[in-house]
Short mmCIF file of C-alpha atoms and ligand atoms in Angstrom, two decimals:
data_model
loop_
_atom_site.label_atom_id
_atom_site.label_comp_id
_atom_site.label_asym_id
_atom_site.label_seq_id
_atom_site.Cartn_x
_atom_site.Cartn_y
_atom_site.Cartn_z
CA MET A 1 -28.48 -10.19 33.13
CA GLU A 2 -25.31 -12.16 33.68
CA SER A 3 -27.11 -15.49 33.91
CA LEU A 4 -27.32 -15.28 30.13
CA LYS A 5 -24.11 -15.89 28.16
CA ARG A 6 -23.00 -13.13 25.82
CA THR A 7 -23.20 -13.87 22.11
CA LYS A 8 -20.89 -12.00 19.75
CA ILE A 9 -22.62 -9.78 17.22
CA LYS A 10 -21.16 -11.68 14.27
CA ALA A 11 -22.95 -14.81 15.52
CA LEU A 12 -26.13 -12.95 16.48
CA LEU A 13 -26.53 -11.64 12.94
CA GLN A 14 -26.55 -15.20 11.65
CA MET A 15 -28.97 -16.61 14.22
CA GLU A 16 -32.63 -17.44 13.72
CA PRO A 17 -35.00 -15.05 15.55
CA GLY A 18 -37.06 -16.16 18.56
CA VAL A 19 -34.45 -16.46 21.31
CA GLU A 20 -33.41 -14.32 24.24
CA VAL A 21 -29.87 -13.00 23.85
CA LEU A 22 -27.24 -10.88 25.58
CA ALA A 23 -25.14 -8.55 23.45
CA LYS A 24 -22.28 -6.28 24.53
CA GLY A 25 -20.49 -3.62 22.56
CA TRP A 26 -19.96 0.04 21.80
CA VAL A 27 -22.61 2.42 20.51
CA ARG A 28 -21.96 3.54 16.95
CA THR A 29 -25.09 5.68 16.55
CA LYS A 30 -28.37 6.37 18.29
CA ARG A 31 -31.40 7.76 16.50
CA GLY A 32 -35.17 7.59 16.81
CA ASN A 33 -38.03 9.55 18.36
CA LYS A 34 -39.82 9.96 21.68
CA GLN A 35 -41.30 6.46 21.67
CA VAL A 36 -38.47 4.38 20.33
CA LYS A 37 -34.68 4.55 20.00
CA PHE A 38 -32.59 2.64 17.49
CA ILE A 39 -29.06 1.95 18.68
CA ALA A 40 -26.41 0.56 16.36
CA LEU A 41 -24.14 -1.62 18.50
CA ASN A 42 -20.76 -2.99 17.42
CA ASP A 43 -18.40 -5.30 19.31
CA GLY A 44 -15.60 -5.62 16.76
CA SER A 45 -16.43 -9.20 15.79
CA THR A 46 -17.73 -7.97 12.42
CA ILE A 47 -18.01 -4.78 10.42
CA ASN A 48 -21.80 -5.05 10.79
CA ASN A 49 -23.73 -3.60 13.72
CA ILE A 50 -26.69 -5.14 15.45
CA GLN A 51 -29.69 -2.85 15.79
CA ILE A 52 -31.06 -2.48 19.31
CA VAL A 53 -34.66 -1.32 19.48
CA ALA A 54 -35.42 0.37 22.80
CA ASN A 55 -38.99 1.27 23.62
CA THR A 56 -38.56 4.42 25.76
CA GLU A 57 -41.49 3.46 28.04
CA LEU A 58 -39.42 0.57 29.37
CA PHE A 59 -36.38 2.64 30.32
CA ASP A 60 -35.46 5.59 32.51
CA GLU A 61 -35.04 8.82 30.62
CA GLU A 62 -31.69 9.20 32.43
CA LEU A 63 -30.48 5.85 31.12
CA ILE A 64 -31.48 6.67 27.55
CA LYS A 65 -29.50 9.95 27.82
CA ARG A 66 -26.37 8.08 28.86
CA ILE A 67 -26.49 6.01 25.67
CA THR A 68 -24.24 8.11 23.43
CA THR A 69 -21.86 7.35 20.57
CA GLY A 70 -18.85 5.51 21.95
CA ALA A 71 -20.50 4.36 25.21
CA SER A 72 -20.34 0.67 26.04
CA LEU A 73 -23.50 -1.33 26.74
CA ALA A 74 -24.79 -4.69 27.79
CA VAL A 75 -28.21 -5.36 26.28
CA LYS A 76 -30.55 -8.23 27.07
CA GLY A 77 -33.53 -8.77 24.81
CA ASP A 78 -35.30 -10.86 22.25
CA LEU A 79 -33.77 -11.51 18.88
CA VAL A 80 -36.56 -10.71 16.44
CA GLU A 81 -36.98 -10.41 12.73
CA SER A 82 -36.07 -6.86 11.76
CA GLN A 83 -38.80 -4.48 10.65
CA GLY A 84 -36.35 -2.20 8.92
CA SER A 85 -34.27 -2.96 5.89
CA GLY A 86 -30.55 -3.62 6.01
CA GLN A 87 -30.52 -6.38 8.61
CA ALA A 88 -32.32 -9.69 9.06
CA VAL A 89 -32.54 -9.57 12.84
CA GLU A 90 -32.50 -6.99 15.62
CA ILE A 91 -32.73 -7.01 19.40
CA GLN A 92 -35.90 -5.86 21.13
CA ALA A 93 -34.28 -4.60 24.34
CA LYS A 94 -35.60 -5.69 27.74
CA GLU A 95 -32.67 -4.63 29.94
CA ILE A 96 -29.90 -2.16 29.14
CA GLU A 97 -26.86 -1.50 31.28
CA VAL A 98 -24.42 1.30 30.44
CA LEU A 99 -21.04 -0.28 31.20
CA GLY A 100 -19.02 2.82 30.44
CA GLU A 101 -20.23 6.30 29.57
CA CYS A 102 -18.64 8.33 26.79
CA ASP A 103 -18.67 12.11 27.02
CA PRO A 104 -19.90 13.34 23.61
CA MET A 105 -18.14 16.67 24.09
CA ARG A 106 -14.72 15.05 24.48
CA PHE A 107 -14.80 11.76 22.54
CA PRO A 108 -12.41 12.33 19.61
CA LEU A 109 -14.36 10.19 17.15
CA GLN A 110 -17.41 12.36 17.73
CA LYS A 111 -15.82 15.11 15.64
CA LYS A 112 -16.93 15.70 12.08
CA ASP A 113 -13.35 15.25 10.90
CA THR A 114 -12.93 11.55 10.24
CA THR A 115 -10.21 11.81 7.59
CA LEU A 116 -7.51 9.16 7.85
CA GLU A 117 -5.06 11.94 8.58
CA PHE A 118 -7.08 13.14 11.56
CA LEU A 119 -7.51 9.57 12.78
CA ARG A 120 -3.71 9.13 12.80
CA SER A 121 -3.56 11.91 15.39
CA VAL A 122 -5.88 9.86 17.62
CA ALA A 123 -4.41 6.48 16.76
CA HIS A 124 -5.20 5.19 20.25
CA MET A 125 -8.92 5.65 19.58
CA ARG A 126 -9.06 5.10 15.82
CA LEU A 127 -9.13 1.35 16.39
CA ARG A 128 -12.78 1.86 17.40
CA THR A 129 -13.76 3.01 13.91
CA ASN A 130 -15.27 0.74 11.26
CA THR A 131 -12.26 1.33 9.05
CA PHE A 132 -9.70 0.18 11.59
CA GLY A 133 -11.89 -2.68 12.73
CA ALA A 134 -11.86 -3.92 9.13
CA VAL A 135 -8.11 -3.39 8.77
CA LEU A 136 -7.35 -5.18 12.06
CA ARG A 137 -9.50 -8.18 11.17
CA ILE A 138 -7.89 -8.48 7.73
CA ARG A 139 -4.45 -8.10 9.30
CA ASN A 140 -5.28 -10.91 11.70
CA ALA A 141 -6.61 -13.14 8.91
CA MET A 142 -3.43 -12.58 6.88
CA ALA A 143 -1.18 -13.43 9.84
CA PHE A 144 -3.10 -16.65 10.38
CA ALA A 145 -3.02 -17.52 6.66
CA ILE A 146 0.76 -17.02 6.58
CA HIS A 147 1.27 -19.54 9.38
CA LYS A 148 -1.23 -21.91 7.77
CA PHE A 149 0.49 -21.75 4.37
CA PHE A 150 3.94 -22.57 5.73
CA ASN A 151 2.69 -25.07 8.25
CA GLU A 152 0.95 -27.06 5.50
CA LYS A 153 4.23 -27.10 3.56
CA GLY A 154 6.24 -28.36 6.52
CA PHE A 155 8.25 -25.20 7.07
CA VAL A 156 9.62 -24.57 10.58
CA TYR A 157 8.72 -21.25 12.18
CA LEU A 158 12.10 -19.91 13.34
CA HIS A 159 12.43 -17.15 15.90
CA THR A 160 15.36 -14.98 14.99
CA PRO A 161 16.76 -12.33 17.33
CA LEU A 162 15.66 -8.72 17.32
CA ILE A 163 18.88 -7.51 18.91
CA THR A 164 21.83 -8.12 16.63
CA GLU A 165 25.38 -7.16 15.83
CA SER A 166 25.09 -7.50 12.05
CA ASP A 167 23.71 -5.22 9.36
CA ALA A 168 22.25 -7.90 7.11
CA GLU A 169 21.23 -5.60 4.29
CA GLY A 170 24.39 -3.49 4.46
CA ALA A 171 22.33 -0.33 4.25
CA GLY A 172 23.49 0.96 7.62
CA ASP A 173 20.14 2.34 8.69
CA MET A 174 19.93 0.63 12.07
CA PHE A 175 18.62 1.71 15.46
CA GLN A 176 21.28 1.26 18.10
CA VAL A 177 20.54 -0.64 21.31
CA THR A 178 22.47 0.50 24.35
CA THR A 179 22.22 0.87 28.10
CA MET A 180 25.10 3.34 28.22
CA ASP A 181 24.52 6.70 29.87
CA LEU A 182 24.40 9.03 26.88
CA LYS A 183 25.72 11.90 29.00
CA ASN A 184 28.71 9.89 30.11
CA ILE A 185 29.80 7.54 27.35
CA PRO A 186 32.87 5.43 28.13
CA LEU A 187 35.72 6.03 25.68
CA ASP A 188 38.74 3.86 24.91
CA LYS A 189 42.34 5.07 24.74
CA LYS A 190 41.88 6.27 21.16
CA GLY A 191 38.80 8.29 22.11
CA ASN A 192 36.31 5.93 20.46
CA VAL A 193 33.18 4.70 22.18
CA ASP A 194 34.13 1.71 24.33
CA PHE A 195 31.35 -0.75 23.54
CA SER A 196 33.00 -3.42 25.69
CA LYS A 197 31.45 -1.50 28.59
CA ASP A 198 27.98 -1.69 27.06
CA PHE A 199 25.34 -4.25 28.07
CA PHE A 200 26.30 -6.86 25.45
CA GLY A 201 29.99 -5.95 25.46
CA LYS A 202 29.74 -4.93 21.81
CA LYS A 203 27.85 -2.56 19.56
CA THR A 204 24.32 -3.83 18.97
CA SER A 205 21.25 -2.71 17.02
CA LEU A 206 17.68 -3.68 16.27
CA THR A 207 17.53 -6.09 13.35
CA VAL A 208 16.77 -5.00 9.78
CA SER A 209 16.16 -8.62 8.73
CA GLY A 210 16.15 -12.10 10.23
CA GLN A 211 17.57 -13.57 7.05
CA LEU A 212 21.14 -14.33 8.11
CA GLU A 213 19.97 -16.33 11.11
CA GLY A 214 17.23 -17.73 8.86
CA GLU A 215 19.95 -19.20 6.62
CA LEU A 216 21.41 -20.99 9.64
CA GLY A 217 17.98 -22.52 10.25
CA ALA A 218 17.37 -23.48 6.61
CA THR A 219 20.74 -25.18 6.32
CA ALA A 220 19.82 -27.24 9.38
CA VAL A 221 16.13 -28.15 9.11
CA GLY A 222 15.63 -27.46 5.39
CA GLU A 223 12.85 -24.92 5.18
CA ILE A 224 12.11 -22.20 7.68
CA TYR A 225 10.26 -18.92 7.87
CA THR A 226 10.45 -16.00 10.22
CA PHE A 227 7.60 -13.62 10.97
CA GLY A 228 8.42 -10.73 13.23
CA PRO A 229 9.10 -7.05 13.67
CA THR A 230 11.88 -5.42 11.69
CA PHE A 231 13.42 -2.00 12.25
CA ARG A 232 14.87 0.46 9.78
CA ALA A 233 16.06 3.94 10.64
CA GLU A 234 15.83 5.13 7.05
CA ASN A 235 14.52 8.66 6.98
CA SER A 236 11.95 7.99 4.27
CA ASN A 237 8.67 9.74 4.83
CA THR A 238 6.70 7.89 2.17
CA PRO A 239 3.32 6.14 2.18
CA ARG A 240 5.20 2.83 1.88
CA HIS A 241 7.87 3.02 4.59
CA LEU A 242 7.70 2.40 8.32
CA ALA A 243 10.55 2.51 10.82
CA GLU A 244 9.04 -0.57 12.50
CA PHE A 245 7.36 -3.07 10.20
CA TRP A 246 6.71 -6.79 10.14
CA MET A 247 8.40 -9.10 7.70
CA ILE A 248 7.94 -12.73 6.70
CA GLU A 249 11.19 -14.33 5.57
CA PRO A 250 11.14 -17.90 4.26
CA GLU A 251 14.51 -19.51 3.60
CA MET A 252 14.84 -22.82 1.78
CA ALA A 253 17.77 -25.22 1.34
CA PHE A 254 18.11 -26.77 -2.15
CA TYR A 255 15.95 -24.05 -3.80
CA ASP A 256 17.37 -22.18 -6.78
CA ILE A 257 16.06 -18.80 -7.97
CA ASN A 258 13.29 -20.46 -10.04
CA ASP A 259 12.03 -22.47 -7.08
CA ASN A 260 12.19 -19.26 -5.05
CA MET A 261 10.11 -17.29 -7.57
CA ALA A 262 7.56 -20.09 -7.80
CA LEU A 263 7.14 -20.15 -4.01
CA ALA A 264 6.82 -16.37 -3.77
CA GLU A 265 4.11 -16.32 -6.42
CA GLU A 266 2.20 -19.23 -4.89
CA PHE A 267 2.48 -17.59 -1.45
CA VAL A 268 1.06 -14.16 -2.32
CA LYS A 269 -1.69 -15.67 -4.45
CA TYR A 270 -2.64 -17.92 -1.54
CA LEU A 271 -2.86 -14.92 0.79
CA VAL A 272 -4.96 -12.84 -1.62
CA GLN A 273 -7.29 -15.80 -2.18
CA TYR A 274 -7.54 -16.35 1.58
CA ALA A 275 -8.58 -12.74 2.09
CA LEU A 276 -11.22 -13.02 -0.64
CA ASP A 277 -12.53 -16.25 0.86
CA ASN A 278 -12.58 -15.15 4.49
CA CYS A 279 -12.81 -11.36 4.76
CA MET A 280 -15.45 -10.40 2.20
CA ASP A 281 -17.57 -8.21 4.52
CA ASP A 282 -14.57 -6.11 5.45
CA LEU A 283 -13.23 -6.02 1.88
CA GLN A 284 -16.59 -4.88 0.58
CA PHE A 285 -16.70 -2.11 3.18
CA LEU A 286 -13.20 -0.87 2.29
CA ASN A 287 -13.93 -1.23 -1.42
CA ASP A 288 -17.04 0.94 -1.08
CA LYS A 289 -15.48 3.52 1.22
CA TYR A 290 -11.93 4.02 -0.06
CA ASP A 291 -11.02 2.15 -3.21
CA ASP A 292 -13.67 0.90 -5.60
CA GLY A 293 -11.06 -1.08 -7.53
CA LEU A 294 -9.91 -3.10 -4.51
CA ILE A 295 -11.71 -6.41 -4.96
CA GLU A 296 -11.27 -6.39 -8.72
CA ARG A 297 -7.53 -5.69 -8.36
CA MET A 298 -7.20 -8.55 -5.87
CA ARG A 299 -8.94 -10.95 -8.24
CA SER A 300 -6.85 -9.71 -11.16
CA VAL A 301 -3.58 -11.04 -9.73
CA LEU A 302 -4.91 -14.55 -9.15
CA GLY A 303 -5.63 -16.03 -12.53
CA ILE A 304 -2.44 -15.06 -14.33
CA ALA A 305 1.23 -15.95 -14.21
CA PHE A 306 3.46 -13.14 -12.90
CA GLN A 307 5.70 -11.63 -15.57
CA LYS A 308 9.40 -12.47 -15.18
CA VAL A 309 11.75 -9.85 -16.55
CA THR A 310 15.43 -9.11 -16.02
CA TYR A 311 16.58 -5.80 -14.62
CA THR A 312 18.42 -5.12 -17.89
CA GLU A 313 15.26 -5.71 -19.98
CA ALA A 314 13.29 -3.50 -17.59
CA VAL A 315 15.78 -0.66 -18.01
CA GLU A 316 15.30 -0.93 -21.79
CA ILE A 317 11.51 -0.80 -21.40
CA LEU A 318 11.74 2.28 -19.16
CA GLU A 319 14.23 4.02 -21.45
CA LYS A 320 11.93 3.41 -24.39
CA ALA A 321 8.99 4.79 -22.39
CA ILE A 322 10.97 7.94 -21.60
CA ALA A 323 11.88 8.28 -25.28
CA ASP A 324 8.15 7.99 -26.04
CA GLY A 325 7.36 10.86 -23.72
CA VAL A 326 6.58 9.21 -20.35
CA LYS A 327 7.72 11.47 -17.50
CA PHE A 328 9.38 10.15 -14.36
CA GLU A 329 10.61 12.19 -11.42
CA TYR A 330 13.81 10.13 -11.11
CA PRO A 331 16.20 9.20 -13.93
CA VAL A 332 16.73 5.62 -15.10
CA HIS A 333 19.93 4.12 -16.37
CA TRP A 334 21.63 0.78 -15.99
CA GLY A 335 23.05 0.55 -12.48
CA THR A 336 20.51 2.64 -10.58
CA ASP A 337 17.89 1.27 -8.23
CA PHE A 338 14.33 1.67 -9.49
CA GLN A 339 11.97 4.02 -7.70
CA SER A 340 8.40 3.07 -6.97
CA GLU A 341 7.22 5.15 -9.97
CA HIS A 342 9.32 2.95 -12.30
CA GLU A 343 8.12 -0.25 -10.67
CA ARG A 344 4.51 0.86 -10.98
CA TYR A 345 4.96 1.80 -14.63
CA LEU A 346 6.20 -1.71 -15.40
CA VAL A 347 3.33 -3.33 -13.51
CA GLU A 348 0.40 -1.03 -14.22
CA LYS A 349 1.17 0.31 -17.68
CA HIS A 350 3.58 -1.95 -19.49
CA PHE A 351 2.78 -5.53 -18.41
CA GLN A 352 -0.51 -4.93 -16.58
CA LYS A 353 0.20 -7.75 -14.18
CA PRO A 354 2.54 -8.43 -11.25
CA VAL A 355 6.18 -8.50 -12.26
CA ILE A 356 9.14 -10.44 -10.90
CA LEU A 357 12.35 -8.54 -11.61
CA ILE A 358 15.53 -10.62 -11.59
CA ASP A 359 19.27 -10.32 -12.22
CA PHE A 360 20.11 -6.93 -10.69
CA PRO A 361 23.42 -5.07 -10.87
CA LYS A 362 25.44 -6.43 -7.97
CA ASP A 363 26.26 -2.96 -6.65
CA ILE A 364 22.66 -2.13 -5.74
CA LYS A 365 22.04 -5.41 -3.89
CA ALA A 366 23.22 -6.99 -0.65
CA PHE A 367 26.47 -8.96 -0.27
CA TYR A 368 24.83 -12.37 0.11
CA MET A 369 23.17 -12.65 -3.31
CA LYS A 370 24.41 -15.32 -5.72
CA GLN A 371 26.68 -13.88 -8.37
CA ASN A 372 25.83 -14.57 -11.99
CA PRO A 373 28.56 -15.77 -14.41
CA ASP A 374 28.51 -12.36 -16.18
CA GLY A 375 30.38 -10.88 -13.21
CA ARG A 376 28.14 -7.83 -12.95
CA THR A 377 24.68 -9.08 -11.93
CA VAL A 378 23.33 -11.09 -9.03
CA ARG A 379 20.46 -13.53 -8.74
CA GLY A 380 18.11 -11.26 -6.84
CA MET A 381 14.35 -11.07 -7.32
CA ASP A 382 11.84 -8.34 -6.50
CA VAL A 383 8.12 -8.98 -6.79
CA LEU A 384 6.30 -5.82 -7.91
CA PHE A 385 2.58 -5.27 -7.39
CA PRO A 386 0.01 -2.81 -8.73
CA LYS A 387 -0.36 0.36 -6.63
CA ILE A 388 2.46 -0.77 -4.30
CA GLY A 389 5.64 -1.37 -6.26
CA GLU A 390 8.00 -3.72 -4.40
CA ILE A 391 6.16 -6.09 -2.10
CA ILE A 392 8.82 -8.85 -1.91
CA GLY A 393 12.61 -8.78 -2.11
CA GLY A 394 14.70 -11.94 -2.20
CA SER A 395 17.41 -13.94 -3.96
CA GLU A 396 19.27 -17.14 -4.41
CA ARG A 397 22.18 -16.94 -1.95
CA GLU A 398 25.87 -17.13 -2.79
CA ALA A 399 26.72 -20.64 -1.62
CA ASP A 400 30.39 -20.55 -2.66
CA LEU A 401 32.70 -19.74 0.26
CA GLU A 402 35.39 -18.01 -1.75
CA LYS A 403 33.02 -15.83 -3.77
CA LEU A 404 31.14 -14.82 -0.62
CA GLU A 405 34.31 -13.88 1.25
CA THR A 406 35.63 -11.91 -1.71
CA ARG A 407 32.39 -9.94 -1.93
CA ILE A 408 32.41 -9.17 1.82
CA ASP A 409 35.96 -7.83 1.46
CA GLU A 410 35.11 -5.82 -1.68
CA LEU A 411 32.33 -4.08 0.20
CA GLY A 412 34.63 -3.29 3.12
CA MET A 413 32.45 -5.27 5.52
CA SER A 414 33.89 -6.97 8.57
CA ARG A 415 34.42 -10.69 7.99
CA LYS A 416 35.12 -11.13 11.68
CA ASN A 417 31.58 -10.19 12.72
CA LEU A 418 30.18 -12.56 10.08
CA GLU A 419 32.25 -15.67 10.82
CA TRP A 420 29.18 -17.44 12.22
CA TYR A 421 27.30 -16.77 8.97
CA ILE A 422 30.20 -17.74 6.74
CA ASP A 423 30.37 -21.10 8.56
CA THR A 424 27.23 -22.15 6.63
CA ARG A 425 29.42 -22.10 3.49
CA ARG A 426 32.30 -23.89 5.23
CA TYR A 427 30.37 -26.84 6.58
CA GLY A 428 28.07 -28.61 4.13
CA SER A 429 27.19 -25.58 2.00
CA VAL A 430 24.11 -26.05 -0.21
CA PRO A 431 22.36 -24.00 -2.87
CA HIS A 432 19.61 -22.10 -1.08
CA SER A 433 17.23 -19.19 -1.54
CA GLY A 434 14.76 -17.04 0.30
CA PHE A 435 12.79 -13.83 0.28
CA GLY A 436 11.14 -11.26 2.50
CA LEU A 437 7.52 -10.17 2.23
CA GLY A 438 6.75 -6.82 3.85
CA PHE A 439 3.62 -7.59 5.87
CA GLU A 440 2.30 -4.03 5.72
CA ARG A 441 2.98 -3.81 1.97
CA LEU A 442 0.83 -6.93 1.57
CA LEU A 443 -1.82 -5.27 3.72
CA LEU A 444 -1.80 -2.18 1.52
CA PHE A 445 -2.67 -4.49 -1.34
CA VAL A 446 -5.43 -6.41 0.43
CA THR A 447 -7.07 -3.43 2.15
CA GLY A 448 -6.76 -0.82 -0.59
CA MET A 449 -5.49 1.69 1.99
CA ALA A 450 -3.15 4.21 0.40
CA ASN A 451 -0.87 4.91 3.36
CA ILE A 452 1.15 2.29 5.23
CA ARG A 453 0.46 4.16 8.49
CA ASP A 454 -3.14 3.00 8.18
CA VAL A 455 -2.50 -0.75 8.05
CA ILE A 456 -0.52 -1.09 11.30
CA PRO A 457 -2.22 -0.30 14.62
CA PHE A 458 0.55 1.91 16.01
CA PRO A 459 2.81 3.25 13.26
CA ARG A 460 6.42 4.26 13.91
CA THR A 461 7.81 6.77 11.43
CA PRO A 462 10.39 9.57 11.61
CA LYS A 463 9.42 11.94 14.47
CA ASN A 464 6.46 9.78 15.44
CA ALA A 465 6.42 7.13 18.15
CA GLU A 466 3.24 8.14 19.92
CA PHE A 467 0.81 5.69 21.50
O1 4AD B 1 13.97 -5.98 0.07
P1 4AD B 1 14.27 -6.09 1.52
O2 4AD B 1 15.16 -5.06 2.13
O3 4AD B 1 14.87 -7.55 1.70
C1 4AD B 1 15.38 -8.07 2.83
O4 4AD B 1 15.35 -7.56 3.93
C2 4AD B 1 15.87 -9.49 2.67
N1 4AD B 1 16.71 -9.82 3.84
C3 4AD B 1 14.71 -10.42 2.52
C4 4AD B 1 15.14 -11.84 2.33
O5 4AD B 1 15.64 -12.17 1.26
N2 4AD B 1 14.96 -12.69 3.32
O6 4AD B 1 12.91 -6.10 2.36
C5 4AD B 1 11.93 -7.08 2.09
C6 4AD B 1 10.56 -6.45 2.01
C7 4AD B 1 10.42 -5.40 0.92
O7 4AD B 1 10.16 -5.99 -0.33
C8 4AD B 1 9.24 -4.60 1.43
O8 4AD B 1 8.03 -5.28 1.13
C9 4AD B 1 9.44 -4.65 2.93
O9 4AD B 1 10.27 -5.74 3.21
N3 4AD B 1 10.06 -3.42 3.44
C10 4AD B 1 9.41 -2.47 4.13
N4 4AD B 1 8.13 -2.36 4.51
C11 4AD B 1 7.76 -1.26 5.21
N5 4AD B 1 8.62 -0.29 5.59
C12 4AD B 1 9.93 -0.34 5.24
N6 4AD B 1 10.78 0.62 5.63
C13 4AD B 1 10.37 -1.48 4.47
N7 4AD B 1 11.57 -1.87 3.98
C14 4AD B 1 11.36 -3.05 3.37
MG1 MG B 2 14.25 -4.69 -1.52
#
C-alpha cells in the first residue's frame, strides 16, 4: 500500500475519477448492508468527507468489524464517479488497513450528547469533530491573513516578552511568575516579600499586552505589530473573556487617531473578506449548523463605512434609549465604562453597523492615551461589532513627556519601573498610535460561535486549565 503516495481528502474531492489513490483519515460514520459498507472518512484537510465503498466480499468480516466511528484507516482503491448524491467522487476500496482501533463503548464522541458544553468537557477529543475542524481551519486562515496584511504593508513583526515587570493596562489583573517556594517565601526586614531573591530579582508577571514594548519598536522601525498570547487574571466568567487569549497589536509612528481608525477598519474588513474568499466550505457548515445569519453578517460589515461616534454622544444616545423604555442591566452615565449590552445596542439597534467609539473619559482608560485639550477625555478608540461588542481597543499615545509623567504620577503608578518606556518621549518623541485586536473576539465574529471557549483549542478560564 505504501508504494502509493497519500493524497489528502481535500485534493481527492477535486480530482477527476479514473485513478488509483491512497487516502488516510478517521472514520466519521459507517453504514450499509451485508454486501456493501459506506464509510465516511475525514482527514481534517476539509470539512467534507470522502466516501469509501467497501464490498464486503473483498474483506474479512473481522476487519469490517474493526472499522468503527473514530478509528483511523488507510484505504487504497480506485477513485470513481459517485453513484450516490452529495459527492462527485468516491473510493472503491481495494485494500483497507485499520491503523488504530477506536472502542465504540469508550470513545467520548460516540455519545449522543454533542452539545458544545459537553464537548468542552472533552476538549482534548473535540478537535476531531466537524465543528472544531472548521473552527481550527478558520483560525489558521485568519492567523495567516494577519501576517499577510501587515507584511504587504511593510510592518515589522515584533516579538515582545511574555514575562514582564509592568502592568501596561493598569488594571492589575496579572498572573505572577515566580520560582519561589510558596511554603517558604523569603521576607525582607519589613516583613514584605523579598523579590530580590526571586528568579528575576524582581516581581514579574505574565504580560497583559505587548504594547509598551511595541511602542519601543514603532519609534525605531516605524510600524510594527505583535501577535502572541496575552494573559489576564480577571475573574470574568463571560462568553467573551479568556484568561489566556491571543492579541494582535500594531503600533505606528507618525499616525494620529484618524490614521489609526482607518487602519483598524481596513484591517478587520480585510480579514473578514479573506475568510469569505478562502473558508467558504467551513463558513457554510457553521452557518447551517449554529448561526444562519453568519455569512450575511460578515458580508454586512464590508460594504459600509464604520460609524464614528464620541463617547459623550454615545452616552446621550443610550440615555435617550433608556428614557424611551429600553432596559439595560447596568446603568449608564457619563464617566462609566460601557458594558457589552450597551455596545451591542449602539451597533445592532441604533446604528446597525460597526461603530468606532472615540474620546473616552480619561479615568476609565489607561495612562498612555493622548489627552485631549478639554482636560477630561483621551484619544482612545474602541471598535464595536455586532454580536460581540468590543473587538478592538486602541488609541493615539501621549507623546508629550511632561503630560505623560504627570498622568503616571496622578495614577500613583511607579515612574521608576517605566523609565525605559518614558525614554521614548525623551529621545526623539513622535506622534504615534496603535491598537489591539482580540484574536478570539475576531474568531467569534467569523465563526458565528457564541462562546469564546469554542474558538480556541484549549481554553483557559477561571477554575479551568485542563488539557
Ligand atoms: O482593550 P484592551 O485591553 O487594549 C489593550 O490591551 C491595548 N494595550 C491595545 C493596544 O492599544 N495596543 O484589549 C484589546 C482587545 C480587546 O478589544 C478585546 O478584543 C481583547 O483584546 N481582549 C480580550 N479577549 C479575550 N479575553 C479577554 N479577557 C480579553 N481582554 C481583552
Ligand atoms: Mg478595551
